[in-house]
C-alpha cells in the first residue's frame, strides 16, 4: 500500500506571512508528483506536475521543490493572501505503466487570516 | 475551452439501488480518471479509461464499473448501493495517459445513499 503523507494537516497563517508544508512519498518507483489546490465548493485546480529530482516550479506566489531520492516535496506560499485559503493536495504517480493513477495525500488545509 | 463537466451534481439513492454518473472531458482529452472522496479516506483512485479501454483500476469492489465512449465521455456505475458509497465522485481528464499530463478535475457528483 502506497503511503503519501502530508504535514501539517492544517495551518493558520497571518495575511502577508509566508508558509510551507510537506508531502512525503515512496522514493522507489517514482514517476511524477502532482500538486493541487482545492477551494471549498470548487474543483481541484492543478498547480504543478514535477518529475525530476531537484525540480523547482513556480506559479505566482506559490512554488514547489522536489527531492525524489529522499521522497519529499515542499510547497511554499510567499506573502499569503486570504484567497490562498484552500486545501493543498499532493499526489504521487508511480511507474509509467500505472498511467494516470494517482495516490493522494490527505492534504494540508491552509487558512489565511486577514 | 470548456472544462470538465459532470452530471448530475447531486444524487440521493437508497441502499440496493444502482446509479450511473457521467463525465464529459475537456475537448481533445482522451483519458478520464475517476476518484472517490470520503471524509475518512480522502481521494481514492477508482479507474482510468483511455481510448475506450480501462487502463487502470483501483482497489474497489466489482460493484464499481465504468466505460468510455468513442467521444471520450465516460460513465461510472455503482450497483447495489451501500451506505458507505456516499461520497463525492470526481472525474479528471487529461490528454494522454503517461502519468505526467496535468489532470483537470470536474466539479464532482455528490452521492448520498440512504
Coordinates of C-alpha atoms in Angstrom, one line a residue:
Chain A
X1 CA 0.0 0.0 0.0
X2 CA 1.4 3.3 -1.1
X3 CA 1.8 5.9 1.7
X4 CA 1.6 9.6 0.8
X5 CA 1.7 11.8 3.8
X6 CA 1.2 15.5 4.1
X7 CA 2.0 17.6 7.1
X8 CA 0.8 19.5 8.8
X9 CA -2.9 18.6 8.3
X10 CA -3.9 22.2 8.8
X11 CA -2.3 25.6 9.5
X12 CA -3.3 29.1 10.1
X13 CA -1.3 31.9 8.5
X14 CA -1.5 35.6 9.0
X15 CA -2.0 37.6 5.9
X16 CA 1.3 38.6 4.4
X17 CA 3.3 35.8 6.1
X18 CA 5.0 33.1 4.1
X19 CA 4.5 29.4 4.8
X20 CA 5.4 26.0 3.6
X21 CA 4.4 22.4 4.1
X22 CA 5.5 18.9 3.2
X23 CA 4.5 16.0 1.1
X24 CA 6.3 12.6 1.7
X25 CA 6.1 9.8 -0.7
X26 CA 7.8 6.5 -1.5
X27 CA 11.2 7.2 -3.1
X28 CA 11.1 3.9 -5.1
X29 CA 9.2 3.7 -8.4
X30 CA 8.8 7.4 -8.5
X31 CA 7.4 8.8 -11.8
X32 CA 5.7 12.1 -11.1
X33 CA 4.3 14.3 -8.3
X34 CA 1.3 16.4 -8.7
X35 CA 0.2 19.4 -6.6
X36 CA -3.4 20.6 -6.5
X37 CA -5.2 23.4 -4.7
X38 CA -8.8 22.7 -3.7
X39 CA -11.0 25.5 -2.6
X40 CA -14.3 24.8 -1.0
X41 CA -17.2 24.2 -3.4
X42 CA -14.8 24.3 -6.4
X43 CA -12.9 21.7 -8.5
X44 CA -9.4 20.7 -7.5
X45 CA -7.1 23.0 -9.5
X46 CA -3.8 21.7 -10.9
X47 CA -0.7 23.6 -9.7
X48 CA 2.3 21.6 -10.7
X49 CA 3.5 18.3 -12.2
X50 CA 7.0 17.5 -11.1
X51 CA 9.1 14.7 -12.4
X52 CA 12.8 15.4 -12.0
X53 CA 14.9 15.3 -8.8
X54 CA 15.7 18.9 -7.8
X55 CA 12.8 20.3 -9.8
X56 CA 11.5 23.7 -8.8
X57 CA 8.3 25.0 -10.1
X58 CA 6.7 28.4 -9.6
X59 CA 3.2 29.9 -10.2
X60 CA 2.8 33.4 -8.9
X61 CA 3.5 33.4 -5.2
X62 CA 3.4 29.6 -5.0
X63 CA 6.4 27.4 -5.6
X64 CA 7.4 23.8 -5.0
X65 CA 10.5 21.8 -4.8
X66 CA 11.1 18.1 -5.3
X67 CA 13.5 15.6 -3.8
X68 CA 12.9 12.1 -5.3
X69 CA 15.9 10.5 -3.6
X70 CA 14.6 11.1 -0.1
X71 CA 10.9 11.1 -1.1
X72 CA 9.6 14.6 -0.3
X73 CA 8.3 17.8 -1.8
X74 CA 7.8 21.2 -0.3
X75 CA 5.1 23.7 -1.3
X76 CA 5.8 27.3 -0.4
X77 CA 3.3 30.2 -0.3
X78 CA 5.0 33.6 -0.2
X79 CA 3.1 36.6 1.2
X80 CA -0.1 34.6 1.9
X81 CA -3.4 36.3 0.9
X82 CA -6.9 35.3 2.0
X83 CA -7.6 33.9 -1.4
X84 CA -4.8 31.3 -0.8
X85 CA -7.1 29.7 1.8
X86 CA -7.7 26.2 0.4
X87 CA -6.7 22.5 0.9
X88 CA -3.4 21.7 -0.9
X89 CA -3.1 18.2 -2.1
X90 CA -0.1 16.3 -3.4
X91 CA -0.5 13.1 -5.5
X92 CA 2.1 10.5 -6.3
X93 CA 2.3 8.8 -9.6
X94 CA 4.5 5.7 -9.6
X95 CA 5.7 3.9 -12.7
X96 CA 4.8 5.0 -16.2
X97 CA 2.8 1.7 -16.6
X98 CA 0.4 3.0 -13.9
X99 CA -0.8 5.6 -16.4
X100 CA -2.7 8.4 -14.7
X101 CA -3.4 6.6 -11.5
X102 CA -2.6 9.0 -8.6
X103 CA -2.3 8.3 -4.9
X104 CA -3.3 11.3 -3.0
X105 CA -2.1 12.6 0.4
X106 CA -4.6 13.7 3.0
X107 CA -4.0 17.3 2.2
X108 CA -2.9 20.4 4.1
X109 CA -5.7 22.8 4.9
X110 CA -4.5 26.4 4.9
X111 CA -6.5 29.2 6.4
X112 CA -5.1 32.7 5.8
X113 CA -6.4 35.2 8.4
X114 CA -6.7 38.9 7.4
Chain B
X1 CA -12.2 25.9 -23.8
X2 CA -15.0 24.3 -21.7
X3 CA -13.9 22.5 -18.6
X4 CA -14.7 19.0 -17.3
X5 CA -18.4 18.6 -16.7
X6 CA -20.1 16.0 -14.5
X7 CA -23.8 15.2 -14.3
X8 CA -25.7 15.0 -12.1
X9 CA -24.2 17.3 -9.5
X10 CA -26.3 15.7 -6.7
X11 CA -28.0 12.4 -6.3
X12 CA -29.9 10.7 -3.5
X13 CA -30.4 7.0 -3.7
X14 CA -31.4 4.2 -1.3
X15 CA -29.5 1.1 -0.4
X16 CA -29.7 -1.6 -3.0
X17 CA -30.3 0.7 -5.9
X18 CA -27.8 1.4 -8.7
X19 CA -26.5 4.7 -10.0
X20 CA -24.8 6.0 -13.2
X21 CA -22.6 9.1 -13.2
X22 CA -21.4 10.9 -16.3
X23 CA -18.3 12.8 -17.1
X24 CA -17.5 14.9 -20.2
X25 CA -13.8 15.6 -20.6
X26 CA -12.2 18.7 -22.0
X27 CA -12.3 18.6 -25.8
X28 CA -9.4 16.6 -27.2
X29 CA -8.6 14.8 -24.0
X30 CA -8.7 11.0 -24.3
X31 CA -8.1 10.0 -20.7
X32 CA -10.7 10.1 -18.0
X33 CA -10.0 9.0 -14.4
X34 CA -12.5 8.6 -11.6
X35 CA -11.9 9.2 -7.9
X36 CA -13.9 8.8 -4.8
X37 CA -13.6 11.3 -1.9
X38 CA -14.8 10.5 1.5
X39 CA -14.0 12.3 4.8
X40 CA -12.2 9.3 6.2
X41 CA -10.3 8.1 3.2
X42 CA -9.5 11.2 1.2
X43 CA -9.3 11.0 -2.6
X44 CA -9.0 7.4 -3.9
X45 CA -8.5 6.3 -7.4
X46 CA -11.3 4.2 -8.9
X47 CA -10.2 3.6 -12.5
X48 CA -8.9 5.3 -15.7
X49 CA -10.2 5.0 -19.2
X50 CA -8.1 5.8 -22.3
X51 CA -9.4 5.4 -25.8
X52 CA -12.4 3.4 -24.6
X53 CA -10.2 0.9 -22.7
X54 CA -9.8 0.6 -19.0
X55 CA -6.2 1.5 -18.3
X56 CA -6.0 1.0 -14.5
X57 CA -8.3 0.0 -11.7
X58 CA -8.1 0.9 -8.0
X59 CA -8.9 -1.3 -5.1
X60 CA -12.7 -1.2 -5.2
X61 CA -15.3 -4.0 -5.4
X62 CA -16.7 -5.1 -8.6
X63 CA -19.9 -3.2 -7.9
X64 CA -18.0 -0.2 -9.3
X65 CA -17.6 -0.2 -13.0
X66 CA -17.1 2.2 -15.8
X67 CA -16.9 2.7 -19.5
X68 CA -15.8 5.2 -22.0
X69 CA -17.4 6.1 -25.3
X70 CA -15.8 7.0 -28.6
X71 CA -16.2 10.7 -27.9
X72 CA -14.2 10.2 -24.7
X73 CA -17.2 10.8 -22.4
X74 CA -17.2 8.4 -19.5
X75 CA -19.7 6.9 -17.2
X76 CA -19.3 5.1 -14.0
X77 CA -21.9 2.8 -12.5
X78 CA -22.3 1.6 -8.9
X79 CA -24.6 -1.3 -8.4
X80 CA -26.3 -2.5 -5.2
X81 CA -25.5 0.7 -3.4
X82 CA -24.3 0.6 0.2
X83 CA -24.4 3.4 2.8
X84 CA -20.6 3.6 2.6
X85 CA -20.8 4.6 -1.1
X86 CA -22.0 8.0 0.0
X87 CA -19.2 10.2 -1.3
X88 CA -18.1 12.9 -3.7
X89 CA -17.2 11.3 -7.0
X90 CA -14.7 13.3 -9.1
X91 CA -13.6 12.7 -12.6
X92 CA -10.5 14.1 -14.2
X93 CA -9.4 14.4 -17.8
X94 CA -6.0 14.6 -19.5
X95 CA -4.7 14.5 -23.0
X96 CA -2.5 11.4 -22.5
X97 CA -2.1 8.6 -20.1
X98 CA 1.6 8.8 -19.4
X99 CA 1.3 10.0 -15.8
X100 CA 2.9 13.3 -16.3
X101 CA 0.0 15.0 -18.0
X102 CA -1.9 17.6 -16.0
X103 CA -5.2 16.2 -14.9
X104 CA -8.2 18.6 -14.9
X105 CA -10.9 17.8 -12.4
X106 CA -14.7 18.3 -12.8
X107 CA -16.9 19.7 -10.0
X108 CA -17.9 16.3 -8.8
X109 CA -21.2 14.4 -8.2
X110 CA -22.3 14.3 -4.6
X111 CA -23.9 10.9 -4.0
X112 CA -25.9 10.3 -0.8
X113 CA -27.1 6.7 -0.1
X114 CA -30.0 6.4 2.4

